[in-house]
Short mmCIF file of C-alpha atoms and ligand atoms in Angstrom, two decimals:
data_model
loop_
_atom_site.label_atom_id
_atom_site.label_comp_id
_atom_site.label_asym_id
_atom_site.label_seq_id
_atom_site.Cartn_x
_atom_site.Cartn_y
_atom_site.Cartn_z
CA MET A 1 146.07 166.52 93.39
CA GLN A 2 149.09 166.03 91.25
CA PHE A 3 150.04 162.48 90.36
CA HIS A 4 153.33 161.47 88.89
CA VAL A 5 154.88 158.20 87.81
CA ILE A 6 158.28 157.41 89.24
CA LYS A 7 160.51 154.76 87.76
CA SER A 8 161.60 152.41 90.46
CA GLY A 9 165.29 152.74 89.31
CA ALA A 10 165.10 156.51 89.82
CA ALA A 11 163.15 156.63 93.07
CA ARG A 12 165.54 158.48 95.27
CA LYS A 13 163.97 161.92 95.58
CA PRO A 14 163.14 162.95 99.16
CA THR A 15 159.55 162.50 100.18
CA ALA A 16 157.40 163.36 103.20
CA CYS A 17 156.05 159.88 103.32
CA ALA A 18 156.92 156.54 101.69
CA ILE A 19 153.93 154.20 101.52
CA VAL A 20 155.05 150.58 101.74
CA GLY A 21 152.94 147.43 101.50
CA ILE A 22 153.44 144.57 103.95
CA HIS A 23 151.95 141.07 103.39
CA GLU A 24 150.60 138.92 106.19
CA ASN A 25 152.89 136.00 107.06
CA ALA A 26 155.33 136.67 104.24
CA ALA A 27 158.84 138.00 103.78
CA MET A 28 159.22 141.68 102.87
CA SER A 29 158.69 142.37 99.19
CA GLU A 30 161.45 143.67 96.96
CA SER A 31 160.30 147.34 97.28
CA ALA A 32 159.85 147.09 101.05
CA ARG A 33 163.35 145.80 101.39
CA ARG A 34 164.70 148.72 99.34
CA VAL A 35 162.93 151.33 101.47
CA ASP A 36 164.02 149.36 104.54
CA ARG A 37 167.68 149.48 103.50
CA ALA A 38 167.59 153.19 102.67
CA SER A 39 166.06 154.00 106.04
CA GLY A 40 168.66 151.98 107.99
CA GLY A 41 166.29 149.10 108.91
CA ALA A 42 163.36 151.12 110.13
CA ILE A 43 160.83 148.70 108.70
CA SER A 44 162.52 145.40 109.67
CA ARG A 45 162.78 146.70 113.33
CA VAL A 46 158.97 147.19 113.48
CA LEU A 47 158.28 143.82 111.94
CA LYS A 48 160.81 142.05 114.19
CA ARG A 49 159.05 143.58 117.22
CA GLY A 50 155.85 142.20 116.00
CA ASP A 51 154.17 145.59 115.90
CA PHE A 52 152.52 145.15 112.53
CA ALA A 53 151.15 142.06 110.98
CA GLY A 54 150.15 143.34 107.47
CA ARG A 55 146.47 142.64 107.86
CA SER A 56 144.40 144.26 105.01
CA MET A 57 143.37 147.90 105.63
CA GLU A 58 145.59 148.28 108.62
CA THR A 59 148.25 151.00 108.73
CA PHE A 60 151.34 151.52 110.85
CA PRO A 61 153.10 154.79 110.73
CA ILE A 62 156.89 155.06 111.37
CA VAL A 63 157.60 158.73 112.01
CA GLY A 64 160.85 160.47 112.66
CA VAL A 65 162.82 158.33 110.24
CA ARG A 66 166.30 159.78 110.35
CA ARG A 67 167.95 158.05 107.41
CA GLY A 68 167.11 157.77 103.80
CA PRO A 69 164.82 159.88 101.51
CA ALA A 70 161.51 159.48 103.45
CA GLN A 71 160.72 161.45 106.57
CA ARG A 72 157.87 159.04 107.34
CA ILE A 73 157.18 155.53 106.29
CA LEU A 74 153.64 154.36 106.32
CA LEU A 75 153.25 150.53 106.43
CA VAL A 76 149.99 149.38 104.93
CA GLY A 77 148.64 145.91 105.18
CA LEU A 78 148.06 144.07 102.01
CA GLY A 79 146.65 140.83 103.55
CA THR A 80 147.89 137.47 102.60
CA LYS A 81 149.91 137.04 99.44
CA SER A 82 147.52 134.50 97.95
CA GLY A 83 144.54 136.89 98.52
CA PHE A 84 146.31 139.94 97.07
CA GLY A 85 144.80 141.66 94.04
CA ARG A 86 142.73 144.59 92.95
CA LYS A 87 140.44 144.95 96.03
CA PRO A 88 143.08 144.67 98.84
CA TYR A 89 145.35 146.89 96.72
CA ARG A 90 142.64 149.60 96.33
CA ARG A 91 141.83 149.30 99.96
CA ALA A 92 145.47 149.73 100.98
CA ILE A 93 145.76 152.98 98.98
CA PHE A 94 142.54 154.23 100.40
CA ALA A 95 143.51 153.57 103.98
CA ALA A 96 147.03 155.06 103.42
CA THR A 97 145.51 158.27 102.00
CA GLN A 98 143.06 158.55 104.88
CA TRP A 99 146.00 158.49 107.24
CA LEU A 100 148.00 160.89 105.08
CA ALA A 101 145.06 163.39 105.07
CA LYS A 102 145.29 163.66 108.80
CA THR A 103 149.03 164.62 108.78
CA GLY A 104 150.99 167.55 107.59
CA ALA A 105 152.60 165.58 104.76
CA GLY A 106 152.40 167.56 101.54
CA ASN A 107 153.60 164.83 99.32
CA ALA A 108 153.88 161.04 99.27
CA MET A 109 155.35 158.26 97.28
CA SER A 110 153.51 154.96 96.99
CA TRP A 111 155.49 151.71 96.48
CA LEU A 112 152.33 149.59 96.53
CA ALA A 113 152.31 148.94 92.80
CA ALA A 114 156.16 148.75 92.38
CA ASP A 115 156.27 144.92 92.67
CA GLY A 116 153.16 144.46 90.52
CA VAL A 117 149.63 143.73 91.61
CA PRO A 118 148.26 140.25 90.62
CA GLY A 119 145.60 140.58 87.97
CA LEU A 120 146.46 144.16 87.01
CA ASP A 121 148.82 145.51 84.47
CA ALA A 122 150.63 148.71 85.18
CA TYR A 123 147.90 150.82 83.41
CA TYR A 124 145.18 149.48 85.66
CA ALA A 125 147.35 149.35 88.89
CA VAL A 126 148.06 153.07 88.45
CA ARG A 127 144.50 153.97 87.40
CA HIS A 128 142.99 152.28 90.38
CA GLY A 129 145.65 153.92 92.55
CA VAL A 130 144.62 157.37 91.36
CA GLU A 131 140.99 156.71 91.80
CA SER A 132 141.48 155.43 95.25
CA VAL A 133 143.45 158.32 96.47
CA ASN A 134 140.82 160.62 95.06
CA ASN A 135 138.04 158.64 96.64
CA ALA A 136 139.77 158.88 100.04
CA LEU A 137 140.18 162.63 99.72
CA TYR A 138 136.67 163.36 98.50
CA ARG A 139 134.70 165.59 100.89
CA THR A 140 130.92 166.15 100.38
CA PRO A 141 130.09 169.83 100.06
CA ASP A 142 127.90 170.25 103.10
CA LEU A 143 125.91 172.92 104.99
CA LYS A 144 127.24 172.19 108.39
CA THR A 145 127.84 175.33 110.33
CA ALA A 146 130.34 173.96 112.80
CA LYS A 147 134.03 174.64 112.04
CA LYS A 148 135.41 172.26 109.46
CA PRO A 149 138.44 170.09 110.02
CA PRO A 150 141.42 171.35 108.14
CA LEU A 151 141.78 170.24 104.49
CA PRO A 152 144.44 167.67 103.74
CA LYS A 153 147.80 169.23 102.87
CA LEU A 154 148.61 166.36 100.54
CA SER A 155 148.95 167.76 96.99
CA LYS A 156 151.59 165.52 95.28
CA PHE A 157 151.37 161.79 94.98
CA GLY A 158 154.14 159.77 93.32
CA ILE A 159 153.50 156.22 92.19
CA VAL A 160 156.51 154.01 91.93
CA VAL A 161 156.49 151.41 89.03
CA ALA A 162 158.96 149.11 87.34
CA ASP A 163 161.09 151.03 84.84
CA ALA A 164 159.59 149.11 81.91
CA ASP A 165 155.98 150.00 82.88
CA ALA A 166 156.40 153.84 82.85
CA GLU A 167 154.49 154.44 79.70
CA LEU A 168 151.49 152.29 80.55
CA ALA A 169 151.57 153.94 84.01
CA GLU A 170 151.40 157.48 82.54
CA ARG A 171 148.20 156.43 80.58
CA GLY A 172 146.93 155.10 83.94
CA VAL A 173 147.46 158.42 85.53
CA ARG A 174 145.72 160.31 82.71
CA ASP A 175 142.60 158.04 82.67
CA GLY A 176 142.53 157.78 86.49
CA ARG A 177 142.46 161.55 86.76
CA GLY A 178 139.65 161.82 84.21
CA ILE A 179 137.63 159.08 85.96
CA SER A 180 138.17 160.69 89.30
CA ALA A 181 136.97 164.01 88.00
CA GLY A 182 133.92 162.38 86.56
CA VAL A 183 133.26 160.49 89.85
CA ALA A 184 133.62 163.70 91.85
CA LEU A 185 131.14 165.51 89.58
CA MET A 186 128.65 162.77 89.91
CA LYS A 187 129.01 162.75 93.75
CA ASN A 188 128.64 166.39 94.07
CA LEU A 189 125.46 166.64 91.96
CA ALA A 190 123.88 163.50 93.52
CA ASN A 191 124.69 164.53 97.11
CA LEU A 192 122.94 167.87 96.71
CA PRO A 193 119.51 168.16 98.34
CA ALA A 194 116.53 168.25 96.03
CA ASN A 195 115.64 171.78 96.92
CA VAL A 196 118.93 172.84 95.31
CA CYS A 197 119.37 170.24 92.66
CA THR A 198 116.18 170.86 90.54
CA PRO A 199 115.83 170.09 86.89
CA SER A 200 116.77 173.70 86.15
CA TYR A 201 119.89 173.29 88.31
CA LEU A 202 121.01 170.29 86.30
CA ALA A 203 120.34 172.16 83.08
CA ASP A 204 122.67 174.93 84.30
CA ALA A 205 125.20 172.32 85.38
CA ALA A 206 125.14 170.97 81.79
CA LYS A 207 125.78 174.36 80.29
CA ALA A 208 128.60 174.96 82.80
CA LEU A 209 130.16 171.58 81.77
CA ALA A 210 129.95 172.58 78.08
CA LYS A 211 131.60 175.88 78.90
CA GLU A 212 134.45 174.17 80.73
CA HIS A 213 135.12 171.73 77.85
CA LYS A 214 135.17 172.78 74.22
CA SER A 215 134.55 169.26 73.19
CA ILE A 216 131.12 169.21 74.92
CA GLY A 217 128.02 170.82 73.67
CA ALA A 218 124.90 171.20 75.76
CA ARG A 219 121.27 171.91 74.71
CA VAL A 220 118.27 172.36 77.11
CA LEU A 221 114.70 171.79 76.12
CA GLY A 222 111.81 173.24 78.14
CA ARG A 223 108.24 172.03 78.62
CA GLY A 224 107.05 173.54 75.35
CA GLU A 225 109.65 171.80 73.24
CA ILE A 226 109.26 168.61 75.14
CA LYS A 227 105.50 168.68 74.34
CA GLU A 228 106.31 169.37 70.73
CA LEU A 229 108.43 166.28 70.54
CA GLY A 230 105.40 164.29 71.70
CA MET A 231 106.96 163.16 75.00
CA GLY A 232 103.57 162.53 76.72
CA SER A 233 105.01 159.77 78.90
CA PHE A 234 107.79 161.99 80.29
CA LEU A 235 105.44 164.92 80.76
CA SER A 236 102.92 162.72 82.66
CA VAL A 237 105.46 162.40 85.47
CA THR A 238 105.94 166.27 85.83
CA ARG A 239 102.18 167.03 86.20
CA GLY A 240 102.18 167.21 90.01
CA SER A 241 105.25 169.39 90.28
CA GLU A 242 105.77 173.08 90.47
CA GLU A 243 109.36 172.70 89.16
CA PRO A 244 109.47 172.80 85.35
CA PRO A 245 110.91 169.78 83.55
CA ARG A 246 113.94 169.86 81.28
CA LEU A 247 115.30 167.63 78.60
CA ILE A 248 119.13 167.99 78.62
CA VAL A 249 121.08 166.93 75.50
CA LEU A 250 124.86 166.68 75.89
CA GLU A 251 127.16 165.98 72.88
CA TYR A 252 130.76 165.06 73.24
CA ARG A 253 132.69 165.27 69.97
CA GLY A 254 136.08 163.46 70.33
CA GLY A 255 135.69 161.20 67.29
CA LYS A 256 135.46 161.77 63.53
CA LYS A 257 132.54 163.79 62.31
CA GLY A 258 130.64 160.92 60.76
CA ASP A 259 131.35 158.39 63.50
CA ALA A 260 128.05 157.05 65.02
CA PRO A 261 127.82 158.02 68.62
CA VAL A 262 127.11 156.04 71.73
CA ALA A 263 124.04 157.34 73.57
CA LEU A 264 123.80 157.43 77.32
CA VAL A 265 120.26 158.06 78.69
CA GLY A 266 120.18 158.99 82.42
CA LYS A 267 117.19 159.03 84.72
CA GLY A 268 116.99 162.52 86.24
CA ILE A 269 114.22 162.42 88.80
CA THR A 270 115.50 165.06 91.24
CA PHE A 271 112.98 163.89 93.83
CA ASP A 272 110.77 160.86 93.83
CA THR A 273 107.83 161.05 96.32
CA GLY A 274 105.96 158.28 94.30
CA GLY A 275 103.44 160.80 93.21
CA ILE A 276 99.79 159.73 93.97
CA SER A 277 101.17 156.25 94.65
CA LEU A 278 102.93 157.98 97.50
CA LYS A 279 105.93 156.32 99.11
CA GLN A 280 106.27 155.53 102.86
CA PRO A 281 108.15 158.21 104.90
CA PRO A 282 111.03 156.15 106.17
CA GLY A 283 114.17 156.82 104.00
CA MET A 284 112.17 158.99 101.59
CA ASP A 285 115.05 161.58 101.84
CA GLU A 286 117.16 159.10 99.87
CA MET A 287 114.93 159.76 96.83
CA LYS A 288 116.99 162.88 96.20
CA PHE A 289 119.49 160.33 94.73
CA ASP A 290 116.92 159.33 92.11
CA MET A 291 118.88 161.55 89.58
CA SER A 292 121.93 159.35 89.94
CA GLY A 293 121.60 158.00 86.41
CA ALA A 294 121.66 161.58 85.17
CA ALA A 295 124.51 162.43 87.40
CA SER A 296 126.47 159.44 86.09
CA VAL A 297 126.02 160.71 82.57
CA PHE A 298 127.48 164.09 83.59
CA GLY A 299 130.28 162.18 85.26
CA ALA A 300 131.09 160.09 82.20
CA PHE A 301 131.10 163.22 80.01
CA LYS A 302 133.43 165.03 82.45
CA ALA A 303 135.75 162.02 82.41
CA ILE A 304 135.95 161.46 78.71
CA ALA A 305 136.35 165.16 77.94
CA THR A 306 139.18 165.34 80.53
CA ILE A 307 140.80 162.26 78.96
CA GLY A 308 140.13 163.41 75.35
CA ALA A 309 138.66 160.03 74.37
CA PRO A 310 138.51 159.63 70.58
CA LEU A 311 134.81 158.91 70.17
CA ASN A 312 131.41 160.64 69.94
CA VAL A 313 128.86 160.39 72.73
CA VAL A 314 125.42 161.87 73.23
CA GLY A 315 123.93 162.21 76.66
CA ILE A 316 120.14 162.41 76.99
CA ILE A 317 118.68 163.44 80.32
CA PRO A 318 114.93 163.70 80.96
CA THR A 319 114.71 165.35 84.38
CA CYS A 320 111.78 166.41 86.57
CA GLU A 321 110.28 165.79 89.99
CA ASN A 322 107.69 163.18 90.82
CA MET A 323 105.12 164.82 93.11
CA PRO A 324 101.54 164.40 94.16
CA SER A 325 99.07 167.28 93.68
CA GLY A 326 95.63 168.05 92.39
CA SER A 327 96.97 168.02 88.90
CA ALA A 328 99.17 164.97 89.22
CA THR A 329 98.75 161.82 87.04
CA LYS A 330 96.42 159.23 88.68
CA PRO A 331 96.64 155.47 88.65
CA GLY A 332 94.73 154.31 85.58
CA ASP A 333 95.60 157.36 83.52
CA ILE A 334 96.64 156.56 79.96
CA VAL A 335 99.42 158.55 78.24
CA THR A 336 101.03 158.52 74.88
CA SER A 337 104.74 158.19 74.56
CA MET A 338 106.97 159.80 71.89
CA SER A 339 107.11 156.34 70.12
CA GLY A 340 103.31 156.46 69.73
CA LYS A 341 102.83 153.57 72.18
CA THR A 342 100.17 154.17 74.74
CA ILE A 343 100.86 153.44 78.43
CA GLU A 344 98.52 152.78 81.30
CA VAL A 345 100.02 154.32 84.37
CA LEU A 346 98.88 151.85 87.05
CA ASN A 347 101.46 153.01 89.62
CA THR A 348 102.79 156.53 89.52
CA ASP A 349 105.77 155.50 91.57
CA ALA A 350 107.10 153.55 88.53
CA GLU A 351 107.97 156.94 87.00
CA GLY A 352 111.61 156.30 85.93
CA ARG A 353 110.62 154.06 83.06
CA LEU A 354 108.04 156.71 81.97
CA ILE A 355 110.74 159.34 81.43
CA LEU A 356 113.38 156.88 80.17
CA CYS A 357 111.24 155.43 77.37
CA ASP A 358 110.87 158.88 75.74
CA GLY A 359 114.58 159.46 76.20
CA ILE A 360 115.37 156.19 74.47
CA THR A 361 113.00 157.07 71.62
CA TYR A 362 114.69 160.54 71.36
CA SER A 363 118.12 158.85 71.10
CA ARG A 364 117.12 157.38 67.66
CA ARG A 365 117.63 160.66 65.89
CA PHE A 366 121.36 160.38 66.50
CA LYS A 367 121.50 156.94 64.85
CA PRO A 368 123.55 155.68 67.81
CA ARG A 369 125.73 152.51 67.55
CA ALA A 370 124.75 151.64 71.07
CA VAL A 371 122.24 153.05 73.67
CA VAL A 372 122.78 152.56 77.43
CA ASP A 373 120.30 153.79 79.93
CA ILE A 374 121.32 154.29 83.52
CA ALA A 375 118.65 154.55 86.30
CA THR A 376 117.99 154.02 89.95
CA LEU A 377 114.95 152.14 88.61
CA THR A 378 113.77 149.57 91.08
CA GLY A 379 113.81 148.67 94.79
CA ALA A 380 113.63 145.05 93.50
CA CYS A 381 117.10 145.36 92.10
CA VAL A 382 118.42 146.49 95.49
CA ILE A 383 116.80 143.29 96.97
CA ALA A 384 118.32 141.13 94.35
CA LEU A 385 121.86 142.41 94.13
CA GLY A 386 122.46 144.70 97.09
CA ALA A 387 125.10 147.42 96.74
CA HIS A 388 127.97 145.53 95.13
CA TYR A 389 126.77 144.78 91.63
CA CYS A 390 124.37 146.95 89.56
CA GLY A 391 121.96 145.09 87.40
CA LEU A 392 122.75 144.79 83.68
CA PHE A 393 120.03 143.95 81.22
CA SER A 394 120.42 143.57 77.47
CA PRO A 395 119.27 141.32 74.71
CA ASP A 396 122.52 142.03 72.92
CA GLU A 397 125.16 139.37 73.93
CA LYS A 398 128.07 141.34 72.64
CA LEU A 399 127.03 144.52 74.32
CA ALA A 400 126.24 142.81 77.61
CA ALA A 401 129.64 141.12 77.59
CA ALA A 402 131.50 144.25 76.80
CA ILE A 403 129.78 146.11 79.63
CA SER A 404 130.26 143.44 82.21
CA ASP A 405 133.94 143.06 81.26
CA ALA A 406 134.34 146.81 81.67
CA GLY A 407 132.75 146.70 85.04
CA GLU A 408 135.21 143.94 86.12
CA ARG A 409 138.24 145.92 84.88
CA ALA A 410 136.93 149.17 86.39
CA ASP A 411 136.14 147.54 89.77
CA ASP A 412 132.56 148.80 89.28
CA ARG A 413 130.76 145.62 88.62
CA ALA A 414 127.61 144.81 86.85
CA TRP A 415 125.68 141.43 87.06
CA ARG A 416 123.78 140.37 83.98
CA MET A 417 120.09 139.68 84.58
CA PRO A 418 117.59 138.06 82.18
CA ILE A 419 114.94 139.80 79.98
CA GLY A 420 112.55 137.85 77.81
CA GLU A 421 109.10 137.71 76.37
CA GLU A 422 107.77 135.66 79.35
CA TYR A 423 108.50 138.69 81.55
CA ALA A 424 107.55 141.33 79.08
CA GLU A 425 104.07 139.75 78.71
CA LEU A 426 103.32 140.57 82.30
CA LEU A 427 103.12 144.23 81.25
CA LYS A 428 99.84 143.64 79.38
CA SER A 429 97.12 146.21 79.84
CA ASN A 430 93.37 145.94 79.06
CA PHE A 431 93.24 149.56 77.99
CA ALA A 432 96.57 150.59 76.45
CA ASP A 433 99.54 149.07 74.53
CA LEU A 434 101.26 148.32 77.87
CA ALA A 435 101.08 149.00 81.57
CA ASN A 436 103.88 150.71 83.51
CA VAL A 437 104.04 147.89 86.11
CA ALA A 438 103.64 144.15 86.36
CA GLY A 439 103.15 142.28 89.64
CA ARG A 440 105.53 142.17 92.59
CA GLU A 441 107.58 139.30 91.22
CA ALA A 442 110.73 139.94 89.20
CA GLY A 443 110.28 143.77 89.54
CA ALA A 444 113.71 144.69 88.31
CA ILE A 445 113.24 142.44 85.18
CA THR A 446 109.77 143.62 84.32
CA ALA A 447 111.04 147.25 84.57
CA ALA A 448 113.82 146.43 82.13
CA CYS A 449 111.37 144.70 79.84
CA PHE A 450 109.26 147.89 79.82
CA LEU A 451 112.22 149.82 78.41
CA TRP A 452 113.12 147.01 76.06
CA ARG A 453 109.74 147.55 74.37
CA PHE A 454 111.09 151.00 73.30
CA ALA A 455 114.47 149.75 72.14
CA ASP A 456 113.40 147.75 69.13
CA GLY A 457 116.16 147.65 66.52
CA LEU A 458 118.64 149.40 68.77
CA SER A 459 121.72 147.98 70.37
CA TRP A 460 120.60 148.64 73.86
CA ALA A 461 121.45 147.96 77.43
CA HIS A 462 120.02 149.01 80.77
CA LEU A 463 121.83 149.52 84.04
CA ASP A 464 119.73 149.45 87.22
CA ILE A 465 121.91 151.26 89.74
CA ALA A 466 119.39 151.58 92.64
CA GLY A 467 121.57 149.63 94.90
CA SER A 468 125.04 150.76 93.84
CA ALA A 469 124.71 154.42 93.18
CA TYR A 470 124.61 155.59 96.77
CA LEU A 471 125.18 154.30 100.24
CA THR A 472 122.67 154.56 103.07
CA GLY A 473 123.19 154.67 106.85
CA SER A 474 126.14 156.40 108.46
CA HIS A 475 128.00 156.49 105.13
CA LYS A 476 125.04 157.93 103.32
CA GLY A 477 126.14 159.51 100.05
CA SER A 478 126.76 158.97 96.32
CA THR A 479 129.37 156.33 95.39
CA GLY A 480 130.04 157.90 91.94
CA ARG A 481 129.09 154.58 90.33
CA PRO A 482 128.77 153.56 87.49
CA VAL A 483 131.09 156.33 86.14
CA PRO A 484 134.20 154.06 86.25
CA LEU A 485 132.27 151.30 84.43
CA LEU A 486 130.84 153.61 81.82
CA VAL A 487 134.18 155.28 81.02
CA ASP A 488 136.06 151.89 80.82
CA TRP A 489 133.48 150.64 78.39
CA LEU A 490 133.50 153.87 76.32
CA LEU A 491 137.37 153.73 76.14
CA HIS A 492 137.18 150.12 74.89
CA SER A 493 134.18 150.57 72.60
CA GLY A 494 135.78 152.20 69.62
N1 BES B 1 113.33 155.40 92.38
C1 BES B 1 112.52 154.18 92.64
C2 BES B 1 113.47 153.00 92.78
C3 BES B 1 114.31 152.94 94.03
C4 BES B 1 113.84 152.29 95.18
C5 BES B 1 115.58 153.35 93.98
C6 BES B 1 114.64 152.18 96.30
C7 BES B 1 116.46 153.27 95.09
C8 BES B 1 115.94 152.66 96.25
C9 BES B 1 111.55 153.97 91.52
O1 BES B 1 111.05 155.12 90.97
C10 BES B 1 110.46 153.23 92.13
O2 BES B 1 109.77 153.88 92.92
N2 BES B 1 110.19 151.98 91.70
C11 BES B 1 109.16 151.20 92.33
C12 BES B 1 108.59 150.41 91.20
C13 BES B 1 107.29 149.73 91.52
C14 BES B 1 106.18 150.72 91.84
C15 BES B 1 106.96 148.81 90.40
C16 BES B 1 109.82 150.28 93.35
O3 BES B 1 110.90 149.72 93.07
O4 BES B 1 109.13 150.13 94.37
MN1 MN B 2 109.38 155.89 91.99
ZN1 ZN B 3 112.19 156.75 91.00
#
């Protein structure tokens, strides 16, 4: 998809479809009046007849427009004027694009941001616009054998902005494209079935990404090297699996040579059966998404490389399967992590923290200015926050505030949750330095506290994305989150 910014003063070019926003119970906006006038009153006739009320997400196509530069006009509801802002704006673009995708329109021109969107400057209005168009056009690569519906013809998308906003808007297009590319990469990887997306597959994807972008380097370590590093905690998770583990190390070099990098550590469990602490069958297929943290690191790298962000980032992805077998780790087994700390594995289904703690320890060799781990870590986080916010945990006030602000701006929100000694103490073990689980209570917090024990002296945050990374039910699939949050934070972190 090609996006271009059009200055409102110069918006006279012919277009297959003009997208115009209508507010509920309000007069036509400036831009709607302009398109209406050019089309000889096509919009006001519809509104006068009472055919379209402007409710959020609703669309009303006017086809066969005979006058003016647009062959079609698509009215999109923006809801009430007082409720208008980022969410209804994004929804309007999403709905408009879904309609466009079903038509033969090859290009479109959106007027939805031309009168400004409350709470957004032109940069964010355009960036959100680009992301929403791409989200609406995303198709999961599937293995369905039935004939596929035709692909959308839409290939050019113009965004009209006030003349003075053109420069900000251009930056919005650039960053929106980058974020969309990252989101699409995350979705593509996370939606793959676990018999395709194995640790070795992810390793190949890392090399492919490095080949595509000169600014990215990829290194892949196998079992022998992982053992040599002393990652006994990581390796304990792989014992039951026939698939060999991998440690993927990505490096993005966009900053100065000596600039301390940010480290992103992603959970790459390509399938989580629970191991000997086997999960219940219902919904177990969704545990193919247990590598969403890893996929979000890929996505963030894709985005910042596309954008050319001026900073250095390392990505650390421990990846393996969690399977039961005769050689699998058993409840009560004690393992030694790379940090030297010993861990009593009381529940083999709490495996994410076991691979992440070694990933966090490994990140120290890069002397990072911040370390953020991203993981579908706990069902408890899904119970606490549902799908709308991911959980954000950090003892570092500044880092926590920066990440939660980024989530707000990126429309990919994170809710800060507590960590503290009272919770960390629940991980006491009679036989090792710590246990990998505490009781049922505060499960998302005690999981975060486990990782905290390995982040001493680091500026560290943890994102529990178990509820936000993918949808279940009839819309089952990866959401691409938290790529927008991560990229927004990285772009502001320099
Ligand atoms: N991958 C799961 C967490 C998860 C659960 C993600 C549901 C998405 C949806 C993780 O490895 C896990 O199994 N966690 C356990 C921890 C428990 C044993 C302390 C959980 O949440 O039940
Ligand atoms: Mn598990
Ligand atoms: Zn898991």
